[in-house]
Short mmCIF file of C-alpha atoms and ligand atoms in Angstrom, two decimals:
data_model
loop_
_atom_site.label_atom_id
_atom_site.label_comp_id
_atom_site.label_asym_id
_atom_site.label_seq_id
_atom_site.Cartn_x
_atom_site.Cartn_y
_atom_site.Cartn_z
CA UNK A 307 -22.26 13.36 20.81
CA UNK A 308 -21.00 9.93 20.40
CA UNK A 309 -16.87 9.93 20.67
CA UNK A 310 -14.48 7.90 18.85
CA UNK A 311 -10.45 7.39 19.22
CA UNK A 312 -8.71 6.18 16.11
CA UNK A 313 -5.33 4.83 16.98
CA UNK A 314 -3.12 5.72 13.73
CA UNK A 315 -3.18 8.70 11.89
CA UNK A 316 -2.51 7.69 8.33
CA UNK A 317 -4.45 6.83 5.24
CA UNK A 318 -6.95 4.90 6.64
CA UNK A 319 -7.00 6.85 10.26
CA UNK A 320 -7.65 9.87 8.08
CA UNK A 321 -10.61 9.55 6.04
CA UNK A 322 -12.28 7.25 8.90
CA UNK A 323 -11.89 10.45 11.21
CA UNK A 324 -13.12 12.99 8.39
CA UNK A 325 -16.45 10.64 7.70
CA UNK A 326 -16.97 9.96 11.14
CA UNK A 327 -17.24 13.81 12.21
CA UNK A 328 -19.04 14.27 9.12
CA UNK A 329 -21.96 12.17 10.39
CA UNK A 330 -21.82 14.13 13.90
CA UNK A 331 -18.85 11.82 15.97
CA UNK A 332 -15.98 13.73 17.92
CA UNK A 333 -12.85 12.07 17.17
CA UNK A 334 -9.68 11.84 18.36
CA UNK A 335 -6.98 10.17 16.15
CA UNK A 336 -3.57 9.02 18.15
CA UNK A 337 -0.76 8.89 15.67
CA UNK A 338 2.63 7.45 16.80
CA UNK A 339 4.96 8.85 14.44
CA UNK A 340 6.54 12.61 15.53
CA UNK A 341 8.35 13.23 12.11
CA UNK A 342 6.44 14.10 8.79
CA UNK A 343 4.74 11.26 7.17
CA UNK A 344 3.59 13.05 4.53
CA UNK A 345 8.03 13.04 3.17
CA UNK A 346 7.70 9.37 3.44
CA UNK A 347 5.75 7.19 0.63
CA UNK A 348 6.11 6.54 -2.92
CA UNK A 349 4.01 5.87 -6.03
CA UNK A 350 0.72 4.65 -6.16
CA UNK A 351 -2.18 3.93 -8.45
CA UNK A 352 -5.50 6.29 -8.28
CA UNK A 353 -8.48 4.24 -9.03
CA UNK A 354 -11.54 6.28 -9.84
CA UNK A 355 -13.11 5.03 -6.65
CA UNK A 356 -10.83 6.62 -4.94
CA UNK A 357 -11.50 10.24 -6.29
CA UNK A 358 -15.07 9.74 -4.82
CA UNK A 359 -14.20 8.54 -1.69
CA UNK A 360 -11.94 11.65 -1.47
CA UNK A 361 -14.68 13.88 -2.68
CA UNK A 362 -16.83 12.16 -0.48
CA UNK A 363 -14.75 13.17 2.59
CA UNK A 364 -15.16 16.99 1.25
CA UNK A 365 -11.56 16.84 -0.07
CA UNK A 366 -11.26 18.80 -3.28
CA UNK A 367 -7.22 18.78 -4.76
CA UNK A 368 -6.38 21.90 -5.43
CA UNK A 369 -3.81 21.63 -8.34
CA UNK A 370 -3.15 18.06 -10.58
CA UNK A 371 -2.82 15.10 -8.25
CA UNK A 372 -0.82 12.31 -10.76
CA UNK A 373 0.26 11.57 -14.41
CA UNK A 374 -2.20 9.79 -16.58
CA UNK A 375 -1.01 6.55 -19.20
CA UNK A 376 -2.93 5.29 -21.35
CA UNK A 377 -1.64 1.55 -20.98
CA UNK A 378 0.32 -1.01 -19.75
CA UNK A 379 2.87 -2.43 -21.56
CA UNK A 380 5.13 -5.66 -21.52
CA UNK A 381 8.80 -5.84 -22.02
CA UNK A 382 10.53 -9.06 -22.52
CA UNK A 383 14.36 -10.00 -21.37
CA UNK A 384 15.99 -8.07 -24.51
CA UNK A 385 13.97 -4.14 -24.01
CA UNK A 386 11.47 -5.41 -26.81
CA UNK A 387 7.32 -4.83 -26.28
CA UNK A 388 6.07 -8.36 -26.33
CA UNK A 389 2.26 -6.97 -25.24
CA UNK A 390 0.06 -3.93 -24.49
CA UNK A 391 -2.71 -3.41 -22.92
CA UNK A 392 -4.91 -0.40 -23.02
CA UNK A 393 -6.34 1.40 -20.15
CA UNK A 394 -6.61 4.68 -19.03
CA UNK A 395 -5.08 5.10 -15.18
CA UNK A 396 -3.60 8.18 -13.32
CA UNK A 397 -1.08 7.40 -11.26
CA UNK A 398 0.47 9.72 -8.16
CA UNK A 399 2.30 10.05 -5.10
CA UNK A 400 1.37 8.75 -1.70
CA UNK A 401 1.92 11.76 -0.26
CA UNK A 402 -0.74 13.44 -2.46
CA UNK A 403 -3.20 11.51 -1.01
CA UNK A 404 -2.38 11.68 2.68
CA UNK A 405 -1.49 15.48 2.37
CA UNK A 406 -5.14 16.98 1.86
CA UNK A 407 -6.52 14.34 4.31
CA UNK A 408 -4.35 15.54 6.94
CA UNK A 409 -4.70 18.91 6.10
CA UNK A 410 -8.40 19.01 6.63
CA UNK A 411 -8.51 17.16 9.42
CA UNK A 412 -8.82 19.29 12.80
CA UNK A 413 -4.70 19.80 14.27
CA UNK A 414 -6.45 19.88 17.81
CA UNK A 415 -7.81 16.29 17.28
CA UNK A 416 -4.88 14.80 15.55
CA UNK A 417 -2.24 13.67 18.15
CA UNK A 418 0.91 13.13 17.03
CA UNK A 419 3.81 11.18 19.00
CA UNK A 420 1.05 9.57 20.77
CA UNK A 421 1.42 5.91 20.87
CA UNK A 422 -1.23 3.19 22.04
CA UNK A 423 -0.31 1.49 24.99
CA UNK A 424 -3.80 -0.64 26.16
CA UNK A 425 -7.30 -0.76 26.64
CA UNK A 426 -9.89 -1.56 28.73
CA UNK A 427 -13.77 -1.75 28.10
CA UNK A 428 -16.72 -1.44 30.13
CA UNK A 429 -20.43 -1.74 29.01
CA UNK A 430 -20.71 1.13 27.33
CA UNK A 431 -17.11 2.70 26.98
CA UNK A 432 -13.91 2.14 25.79
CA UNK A 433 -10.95 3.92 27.69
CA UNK A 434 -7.49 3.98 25.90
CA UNK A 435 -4.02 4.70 27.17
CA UNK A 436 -1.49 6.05 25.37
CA UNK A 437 2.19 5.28 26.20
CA UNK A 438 2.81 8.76 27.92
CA UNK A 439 -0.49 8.02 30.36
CA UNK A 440 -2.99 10.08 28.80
CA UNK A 441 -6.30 8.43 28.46
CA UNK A 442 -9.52 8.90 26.12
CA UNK A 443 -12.97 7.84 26.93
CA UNK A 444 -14.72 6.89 23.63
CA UNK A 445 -17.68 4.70 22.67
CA UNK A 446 -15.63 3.41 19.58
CA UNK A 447 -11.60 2.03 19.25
CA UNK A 448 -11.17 1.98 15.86
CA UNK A 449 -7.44 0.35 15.06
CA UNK A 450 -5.95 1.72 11.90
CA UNK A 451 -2.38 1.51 13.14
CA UNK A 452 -1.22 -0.94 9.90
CA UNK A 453 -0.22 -4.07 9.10
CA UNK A 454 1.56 -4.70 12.76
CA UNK A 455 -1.60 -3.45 14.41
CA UNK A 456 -1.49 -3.25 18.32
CA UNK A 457 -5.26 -3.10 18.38
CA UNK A 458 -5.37 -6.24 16.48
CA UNK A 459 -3.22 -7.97 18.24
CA UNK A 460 -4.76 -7.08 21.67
CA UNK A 461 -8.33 -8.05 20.15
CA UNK A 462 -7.16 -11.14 17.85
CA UNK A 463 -4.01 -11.87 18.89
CA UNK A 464 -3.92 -15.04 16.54
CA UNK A 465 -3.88 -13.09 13.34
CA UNK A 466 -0.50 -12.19 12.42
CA UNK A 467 1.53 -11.27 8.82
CA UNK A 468 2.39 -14.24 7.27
CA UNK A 469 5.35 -13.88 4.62
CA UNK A 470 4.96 -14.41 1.19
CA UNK A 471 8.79 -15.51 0.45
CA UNK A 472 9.65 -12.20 -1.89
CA UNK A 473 10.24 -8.81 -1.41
CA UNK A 474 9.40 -5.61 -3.37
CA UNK A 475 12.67 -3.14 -3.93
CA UNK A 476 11.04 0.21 -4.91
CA UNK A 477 13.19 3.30 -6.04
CA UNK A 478 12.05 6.68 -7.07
CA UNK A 479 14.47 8.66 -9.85
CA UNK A 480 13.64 12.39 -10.81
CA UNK A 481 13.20 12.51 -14.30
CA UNK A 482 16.07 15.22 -15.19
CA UNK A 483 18.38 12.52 -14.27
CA UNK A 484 17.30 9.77 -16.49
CA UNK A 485 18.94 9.70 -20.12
CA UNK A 486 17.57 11.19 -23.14
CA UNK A 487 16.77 7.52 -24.32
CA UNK A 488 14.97 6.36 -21.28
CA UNK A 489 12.87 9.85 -20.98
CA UNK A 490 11.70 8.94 -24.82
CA UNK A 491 11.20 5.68 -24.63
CA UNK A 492 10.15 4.52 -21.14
CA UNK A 493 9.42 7.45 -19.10
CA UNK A 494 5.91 8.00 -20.14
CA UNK A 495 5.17 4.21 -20.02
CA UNK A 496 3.44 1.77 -17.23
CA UNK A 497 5.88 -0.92 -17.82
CA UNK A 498 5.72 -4.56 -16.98
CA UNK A 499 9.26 -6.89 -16.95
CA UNK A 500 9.69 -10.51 -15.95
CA UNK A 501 13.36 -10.52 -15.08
CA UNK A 502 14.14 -13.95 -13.74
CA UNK A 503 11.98 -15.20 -10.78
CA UNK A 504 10.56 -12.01 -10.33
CA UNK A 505 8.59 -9.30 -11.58
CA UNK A 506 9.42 -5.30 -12.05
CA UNK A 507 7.03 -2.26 -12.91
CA UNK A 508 7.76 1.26 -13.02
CA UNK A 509 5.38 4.42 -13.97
CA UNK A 510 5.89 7.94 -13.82
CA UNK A 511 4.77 9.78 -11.01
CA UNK A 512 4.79 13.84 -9.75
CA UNK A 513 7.53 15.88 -8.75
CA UNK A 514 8.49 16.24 -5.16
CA UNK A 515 6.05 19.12 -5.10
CA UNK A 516 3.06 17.61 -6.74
CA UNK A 517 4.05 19.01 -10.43
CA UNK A 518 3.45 17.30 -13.37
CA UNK A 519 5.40 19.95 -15.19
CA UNK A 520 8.06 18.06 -17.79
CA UNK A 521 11.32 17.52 -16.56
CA UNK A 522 10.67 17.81 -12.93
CA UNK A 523 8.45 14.49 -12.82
CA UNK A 524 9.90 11.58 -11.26
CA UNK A 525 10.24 7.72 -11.91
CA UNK A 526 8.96 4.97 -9.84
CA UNK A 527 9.82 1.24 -9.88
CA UNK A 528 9.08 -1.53 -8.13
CA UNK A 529 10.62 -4.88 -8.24
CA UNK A 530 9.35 -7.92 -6.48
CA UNK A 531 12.29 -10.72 -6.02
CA UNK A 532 12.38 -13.99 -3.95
CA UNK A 533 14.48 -13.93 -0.61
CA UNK A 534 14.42 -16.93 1.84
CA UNK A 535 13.19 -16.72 5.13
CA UNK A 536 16.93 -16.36 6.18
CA UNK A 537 18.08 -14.26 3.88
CA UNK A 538 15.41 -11.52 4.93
CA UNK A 539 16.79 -11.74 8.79
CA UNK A 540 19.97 -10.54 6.93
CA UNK A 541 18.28 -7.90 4.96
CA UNK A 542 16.16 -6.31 7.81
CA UNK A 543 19.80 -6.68 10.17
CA UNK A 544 20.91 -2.67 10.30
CA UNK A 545 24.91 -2.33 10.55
CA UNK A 546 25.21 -2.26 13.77
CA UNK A 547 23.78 -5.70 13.86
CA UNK A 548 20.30 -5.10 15.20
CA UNK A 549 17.93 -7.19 13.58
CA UNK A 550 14.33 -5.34 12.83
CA UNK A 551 11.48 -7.34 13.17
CA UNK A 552 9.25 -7.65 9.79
CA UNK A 553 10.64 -4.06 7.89
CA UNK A 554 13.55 -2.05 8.02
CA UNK A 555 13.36 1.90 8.11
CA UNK A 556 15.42 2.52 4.57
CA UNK A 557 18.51 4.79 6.04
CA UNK A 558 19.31 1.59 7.92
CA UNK A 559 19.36 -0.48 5.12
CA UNK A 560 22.88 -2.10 4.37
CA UNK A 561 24.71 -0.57 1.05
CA UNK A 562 25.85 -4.11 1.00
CA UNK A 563 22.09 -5.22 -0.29
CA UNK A 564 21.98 -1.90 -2.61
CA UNK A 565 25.15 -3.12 -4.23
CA UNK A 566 23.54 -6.25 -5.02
CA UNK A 567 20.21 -5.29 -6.34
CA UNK A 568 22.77 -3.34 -8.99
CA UNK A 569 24.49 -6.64 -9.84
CA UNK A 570 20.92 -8.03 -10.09
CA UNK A 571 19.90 -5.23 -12.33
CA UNK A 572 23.26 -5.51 -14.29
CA UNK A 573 22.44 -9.29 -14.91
CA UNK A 574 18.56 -9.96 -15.01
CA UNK A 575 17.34 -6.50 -16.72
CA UNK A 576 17.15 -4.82 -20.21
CA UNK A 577 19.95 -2.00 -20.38
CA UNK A 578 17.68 0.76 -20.18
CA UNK A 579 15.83 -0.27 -17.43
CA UNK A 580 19.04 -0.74 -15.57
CA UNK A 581 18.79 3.13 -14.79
CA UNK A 582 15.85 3.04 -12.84
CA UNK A 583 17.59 1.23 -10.44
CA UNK A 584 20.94 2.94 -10.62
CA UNK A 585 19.83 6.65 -10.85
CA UNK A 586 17.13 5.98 -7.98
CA UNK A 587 18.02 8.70 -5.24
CA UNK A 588 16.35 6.67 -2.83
CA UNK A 589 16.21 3.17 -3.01
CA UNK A 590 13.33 1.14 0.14
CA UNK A 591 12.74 -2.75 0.52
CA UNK A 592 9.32 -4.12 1.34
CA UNK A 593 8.92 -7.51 2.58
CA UNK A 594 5.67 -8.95 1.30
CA UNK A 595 3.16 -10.44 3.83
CA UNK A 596 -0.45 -11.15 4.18
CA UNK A 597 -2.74 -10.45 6.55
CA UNK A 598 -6.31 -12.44 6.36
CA UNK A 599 -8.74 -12.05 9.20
CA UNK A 600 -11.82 -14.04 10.00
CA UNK A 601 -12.82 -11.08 11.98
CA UNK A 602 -12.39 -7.00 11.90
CA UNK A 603 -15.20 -6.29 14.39
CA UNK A 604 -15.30 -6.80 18.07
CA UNK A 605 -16.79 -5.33 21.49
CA UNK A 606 -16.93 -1.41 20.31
CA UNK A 607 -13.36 -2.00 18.46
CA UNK A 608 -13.32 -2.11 14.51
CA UNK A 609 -9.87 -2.53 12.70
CA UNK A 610 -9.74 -1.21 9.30
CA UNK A 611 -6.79 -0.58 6.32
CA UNK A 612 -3.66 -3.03 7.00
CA UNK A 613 -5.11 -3.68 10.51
CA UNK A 614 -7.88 -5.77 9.33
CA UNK A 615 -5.96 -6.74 6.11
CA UNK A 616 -2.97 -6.71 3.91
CA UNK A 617 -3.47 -7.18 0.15
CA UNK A 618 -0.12 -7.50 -1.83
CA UNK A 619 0.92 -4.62 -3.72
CA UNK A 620 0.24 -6.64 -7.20
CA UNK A 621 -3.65 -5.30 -6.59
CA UNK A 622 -2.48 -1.86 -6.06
CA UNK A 623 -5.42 -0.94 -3.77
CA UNK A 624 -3.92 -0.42 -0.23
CA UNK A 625 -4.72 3.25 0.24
CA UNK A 626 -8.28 2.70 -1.46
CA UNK A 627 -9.15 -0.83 0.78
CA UNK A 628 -7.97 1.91 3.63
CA UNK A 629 -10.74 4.60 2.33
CA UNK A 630 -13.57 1.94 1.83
CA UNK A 631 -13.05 0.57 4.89
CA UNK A 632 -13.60 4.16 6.62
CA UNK A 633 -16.27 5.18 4.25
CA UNK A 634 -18.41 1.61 4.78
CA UNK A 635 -17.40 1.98 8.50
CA UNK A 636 -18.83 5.56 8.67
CA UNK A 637 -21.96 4.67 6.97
CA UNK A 638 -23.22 1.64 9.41
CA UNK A 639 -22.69 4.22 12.22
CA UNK A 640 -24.61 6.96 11.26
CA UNK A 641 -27.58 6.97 12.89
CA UNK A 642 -26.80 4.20 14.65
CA UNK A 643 -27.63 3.65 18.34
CA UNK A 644 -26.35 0.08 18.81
CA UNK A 645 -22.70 0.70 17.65
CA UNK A 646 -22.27 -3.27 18.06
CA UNK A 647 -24.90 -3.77 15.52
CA UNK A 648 -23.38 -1.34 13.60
CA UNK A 649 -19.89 -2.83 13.33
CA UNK A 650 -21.39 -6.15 12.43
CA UNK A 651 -22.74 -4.87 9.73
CA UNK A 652 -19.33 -2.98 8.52
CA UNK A 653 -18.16 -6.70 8.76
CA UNK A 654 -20.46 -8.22 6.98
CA UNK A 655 -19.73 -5.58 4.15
CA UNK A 656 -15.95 -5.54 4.42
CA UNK A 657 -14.95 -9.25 5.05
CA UNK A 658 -15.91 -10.60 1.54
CA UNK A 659 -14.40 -7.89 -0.36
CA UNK A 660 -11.30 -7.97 1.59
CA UNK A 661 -10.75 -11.49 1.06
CA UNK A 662 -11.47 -11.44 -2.18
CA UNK A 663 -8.58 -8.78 -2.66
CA UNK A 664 -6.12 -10.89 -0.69
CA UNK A 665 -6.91 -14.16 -2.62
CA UNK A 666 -6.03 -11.90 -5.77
CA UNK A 667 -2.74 -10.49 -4.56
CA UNK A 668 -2.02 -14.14 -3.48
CA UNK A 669 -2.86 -14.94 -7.10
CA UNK A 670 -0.66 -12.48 -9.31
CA UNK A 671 2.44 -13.14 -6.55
CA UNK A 672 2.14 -17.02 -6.69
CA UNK A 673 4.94 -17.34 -9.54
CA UNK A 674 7.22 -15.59 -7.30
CA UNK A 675 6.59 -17.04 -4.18
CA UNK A 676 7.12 -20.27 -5.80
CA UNK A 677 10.50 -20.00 -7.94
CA UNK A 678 9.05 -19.96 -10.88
CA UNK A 679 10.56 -18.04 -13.59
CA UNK A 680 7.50 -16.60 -15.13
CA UNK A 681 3.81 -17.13 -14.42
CA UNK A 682 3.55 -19.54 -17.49
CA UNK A 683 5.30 -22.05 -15.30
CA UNK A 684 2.50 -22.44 -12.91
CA UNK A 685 -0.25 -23.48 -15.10
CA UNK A 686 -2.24 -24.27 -12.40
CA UNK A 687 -2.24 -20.62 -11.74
CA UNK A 688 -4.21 -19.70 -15.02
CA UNK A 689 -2.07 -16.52 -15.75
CA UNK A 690 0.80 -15.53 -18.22
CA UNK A 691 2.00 -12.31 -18.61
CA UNK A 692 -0.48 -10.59 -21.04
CA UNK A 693 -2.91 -11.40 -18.18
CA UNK A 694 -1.02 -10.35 -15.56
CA UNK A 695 -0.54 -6.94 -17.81
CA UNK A 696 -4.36 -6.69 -17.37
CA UNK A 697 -4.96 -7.90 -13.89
CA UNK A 698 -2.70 -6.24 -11.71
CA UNK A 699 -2.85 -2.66 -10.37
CA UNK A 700 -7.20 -3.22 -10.03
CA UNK A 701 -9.44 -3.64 -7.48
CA UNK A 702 -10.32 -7.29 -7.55
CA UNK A 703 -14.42 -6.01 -7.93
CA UNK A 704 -13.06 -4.72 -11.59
CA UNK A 705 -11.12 -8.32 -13.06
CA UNK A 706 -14.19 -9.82 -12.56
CA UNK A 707 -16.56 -7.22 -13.55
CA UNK A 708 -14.91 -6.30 -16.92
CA UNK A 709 -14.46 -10.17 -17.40
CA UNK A 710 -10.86 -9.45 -17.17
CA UNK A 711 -10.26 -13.38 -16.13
C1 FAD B 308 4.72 6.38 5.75
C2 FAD B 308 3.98 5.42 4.84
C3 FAD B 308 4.22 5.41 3.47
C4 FAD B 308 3.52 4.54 2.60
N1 FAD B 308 3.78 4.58 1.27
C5 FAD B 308 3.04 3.83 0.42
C6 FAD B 308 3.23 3.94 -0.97
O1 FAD B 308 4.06 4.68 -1.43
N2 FAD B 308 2.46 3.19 -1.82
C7 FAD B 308 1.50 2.35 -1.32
O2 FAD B 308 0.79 1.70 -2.10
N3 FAD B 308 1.30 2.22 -0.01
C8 FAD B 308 2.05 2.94 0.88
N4 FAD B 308 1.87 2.82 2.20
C9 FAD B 308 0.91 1.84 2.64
C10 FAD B 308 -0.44 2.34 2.36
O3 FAD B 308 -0.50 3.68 2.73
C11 FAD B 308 -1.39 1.45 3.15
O4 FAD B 308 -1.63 0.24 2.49
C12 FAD B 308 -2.71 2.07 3.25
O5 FAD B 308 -2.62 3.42 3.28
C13 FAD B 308 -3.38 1.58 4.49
O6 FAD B 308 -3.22 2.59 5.41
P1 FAD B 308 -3.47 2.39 6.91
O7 FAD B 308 -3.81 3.75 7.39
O8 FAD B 308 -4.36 1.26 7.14
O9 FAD B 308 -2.05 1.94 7.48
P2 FAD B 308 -0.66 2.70 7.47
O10 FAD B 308 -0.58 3.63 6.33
O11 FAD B 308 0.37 1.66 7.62
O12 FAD B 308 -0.71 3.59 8.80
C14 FAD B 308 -0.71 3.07 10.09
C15 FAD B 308 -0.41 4.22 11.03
O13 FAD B 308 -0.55 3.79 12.38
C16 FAD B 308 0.50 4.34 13.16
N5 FAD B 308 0.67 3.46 14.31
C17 FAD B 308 1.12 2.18 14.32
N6 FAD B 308 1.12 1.70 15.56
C18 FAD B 308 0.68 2.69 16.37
C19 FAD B 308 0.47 2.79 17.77
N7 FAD B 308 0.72 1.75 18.61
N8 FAD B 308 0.01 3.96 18.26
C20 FAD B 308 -0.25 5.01 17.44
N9 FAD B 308 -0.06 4.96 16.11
C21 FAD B 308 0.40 3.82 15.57
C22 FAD B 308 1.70 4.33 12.20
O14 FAD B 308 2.70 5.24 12.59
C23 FAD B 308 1.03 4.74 10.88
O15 FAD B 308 1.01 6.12 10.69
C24 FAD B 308 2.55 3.65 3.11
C25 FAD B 308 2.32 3.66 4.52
C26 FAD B 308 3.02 4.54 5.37
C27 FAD B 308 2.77 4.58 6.85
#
């Protein structure tokens, strides 16, 4: 039986493990992380494709999995709806997707605190170390160990996260906190703002435990604003001075920058949007980079999810790139006796589509990244905000399908 290792035991690491032993592979998937991932995460956006793939993987949710709205709409500087657009979209937790993938996936395969430390190939195997010296022989690597990807950079060390010049602030608020006025009038809305140089959306999403039960909801927003190169070194140094390289883990995240997101909020937003950002019980920053290989298939080593790429958050398809990835991966395998062959054809498959994505994120973030103060002031964009209404939050394979453009 043919043996892969999957070095990261998230999204991606997930369903590429669960197809992989569908279609007869023994896998092994070596997860860094000790603690709970499944606590960590916030909203995200469930794109019908990504039911199937789930199905697909032999997943079934037991109990409701996010909060449906039936459109998008745009709110100008005063509160007021300047545009709507209307389209049906279920949107949940994170957590509710990594959950049931972890929970079917075999406990005696799943390695956790086990970090990657090197590997070496020969003809026809691939043996991996982890950091505590325990090695796996396997005829696959497959990296899925996210955007700062060891496997990548042993295998193409020249591809590294480039930074887009913004970062996304993202805050979740349970809904029994929010005011009577905000639960009426914005709760139940997928909202789009343009407060200066920037951009902010927020959506419902489930309660802590999965419920979509009134009242015990919560509220997600996310709120992409510019930071200089320098400022970010300031924002990702913890208070006891140690600078983190590219993200910061949120409890060491200065209240000195939480302070001033509320002064932003106080200044740049309508009044009842202010709450999302002062009634947020937990409150993360995301630097925005991209990550745009040439390449995601080597000498029996595939990298798939943020390891091969990193579409902005504007496309809202991280965890379903993640998924594809696996399930194309998964399918060029099966049956497959050259496993080379096989993972040029997963390239082949995934590189197009992946770019595509990234050229779109690059797209909706451009006004951002470039100090403009809405997207009307890059013309040579071709987007203002009614479009940006419709083209964000979609896989770039539906803009152009459903002439969204
Ligand atoms: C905890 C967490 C929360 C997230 N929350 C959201 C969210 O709310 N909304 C959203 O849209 N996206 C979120 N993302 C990102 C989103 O999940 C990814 O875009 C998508 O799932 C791609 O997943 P991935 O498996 O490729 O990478 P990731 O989800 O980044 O997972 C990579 C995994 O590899 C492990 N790893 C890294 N290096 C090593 C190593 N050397 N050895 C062993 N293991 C290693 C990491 O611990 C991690 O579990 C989150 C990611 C994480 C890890």
């Amino acid at each position: 039986m043919p043996h892969a290792t999957i070095v990261g035991g998230s999204i991606g690491g997930l369903f590429a493990g669960t197809y992989l032993r569908a279609i007869g592979w023994e896998v092994d998937i070596l997860e860094r992380a000790r603690n709970d991932l499944a606590s960590r995460g916030t909203g995200i956006a469930r794109h019908l494709e990504l039911e199937e793939l789930i199905a697909k993987a032999g997943v079934t949710a037991t109990d409701a999995v996010g909060i449906f709205v039936n459109g998008r709409d745009g709110f100008d500087e005063n509160g007021n709806i300047f545009g709507c657009h209307e389209f049906r979209q279920q949107l949940g937790a994170w957590n509710r997707v990594f959950q049931p993938m972890f929970d079917a996936f075999p406990t005696d395969n799943h390695h956790s605190g086990s970090e990657f430390s090197r590997f070496t190939r020969s003809s026809d195997t691939v043996e991996i170390e982890t950091g505590d010296g325990r090695t796996f022989k396997s005829d696959l690597l497959i990296g899925a160990d996210g955007f700062l990807s060891a496997i990548r950079a042993s295998v193409a060390p020249d591809i590294t996260p480039h930074y887009a010049g913004y970062v996304a602030w993202r805050g979740v608020s349970h809904e029994q906190d929010l005011s009577n006025d905000f639960q009426t009038e914005i709760f139940h809305r997928y909202a789009f703002l343009f407060p200066r140089f920037g951009q902010l959306i927020g959506y419902p999403m489930a309660g802590e435990q999965g419920t979509t039960a009134p009242g015990k909801r919560r509220y997600n927003y996310l709120w992409y604003a510019p930071l200089s190169e320098a400022d970010l070194t300031d924002l990702l140094t913890d208070a006891d001075g140690k600078t983190h390289d590219y993200s910061i883990p949120p409890p060491l995240l200065r209240d000195t920058h939480v302070t001033g997101l509320k002064k932003l909020a106080k200044r740049h937003l309508p009044p009842l949007f202010r709450e999302a950002v002062f009634k947020a019980h937990a409150t993360m920053v995301q630097p925005i980079y991209d990550v745009d290989s040439d390449q995601i298939a080597f000498d029996r080593v595939a990298l798939i999810g943020d390891a091969a790429f990193v579409v902005r958050p504007h496309v809202g398809t991280g965890v379903l790139k993640a998924a594809e990835d696996a399930y194309v991966l998964s399918q060029c395998l099966k049956g497959a006796t050259d496993i080379n062959a096989a993972l040029n054809a997963f390239e082949s498959e995934r590189l197009p589509a992946a770019k595509n994505a990234v050229r779109h994120g690059r797209r909706l973030g451009a006004f951002i990244e470039q100090l403009c103060e809405i997207p009307e002031d890059l013309p040579e964009n071709d987007l203002d905000r009614e479009r940006v209404l419709r083209v964000s939050g979609r896989p770039f394979e539906h803009i152009v399908s459903y002439d969204l453009w």
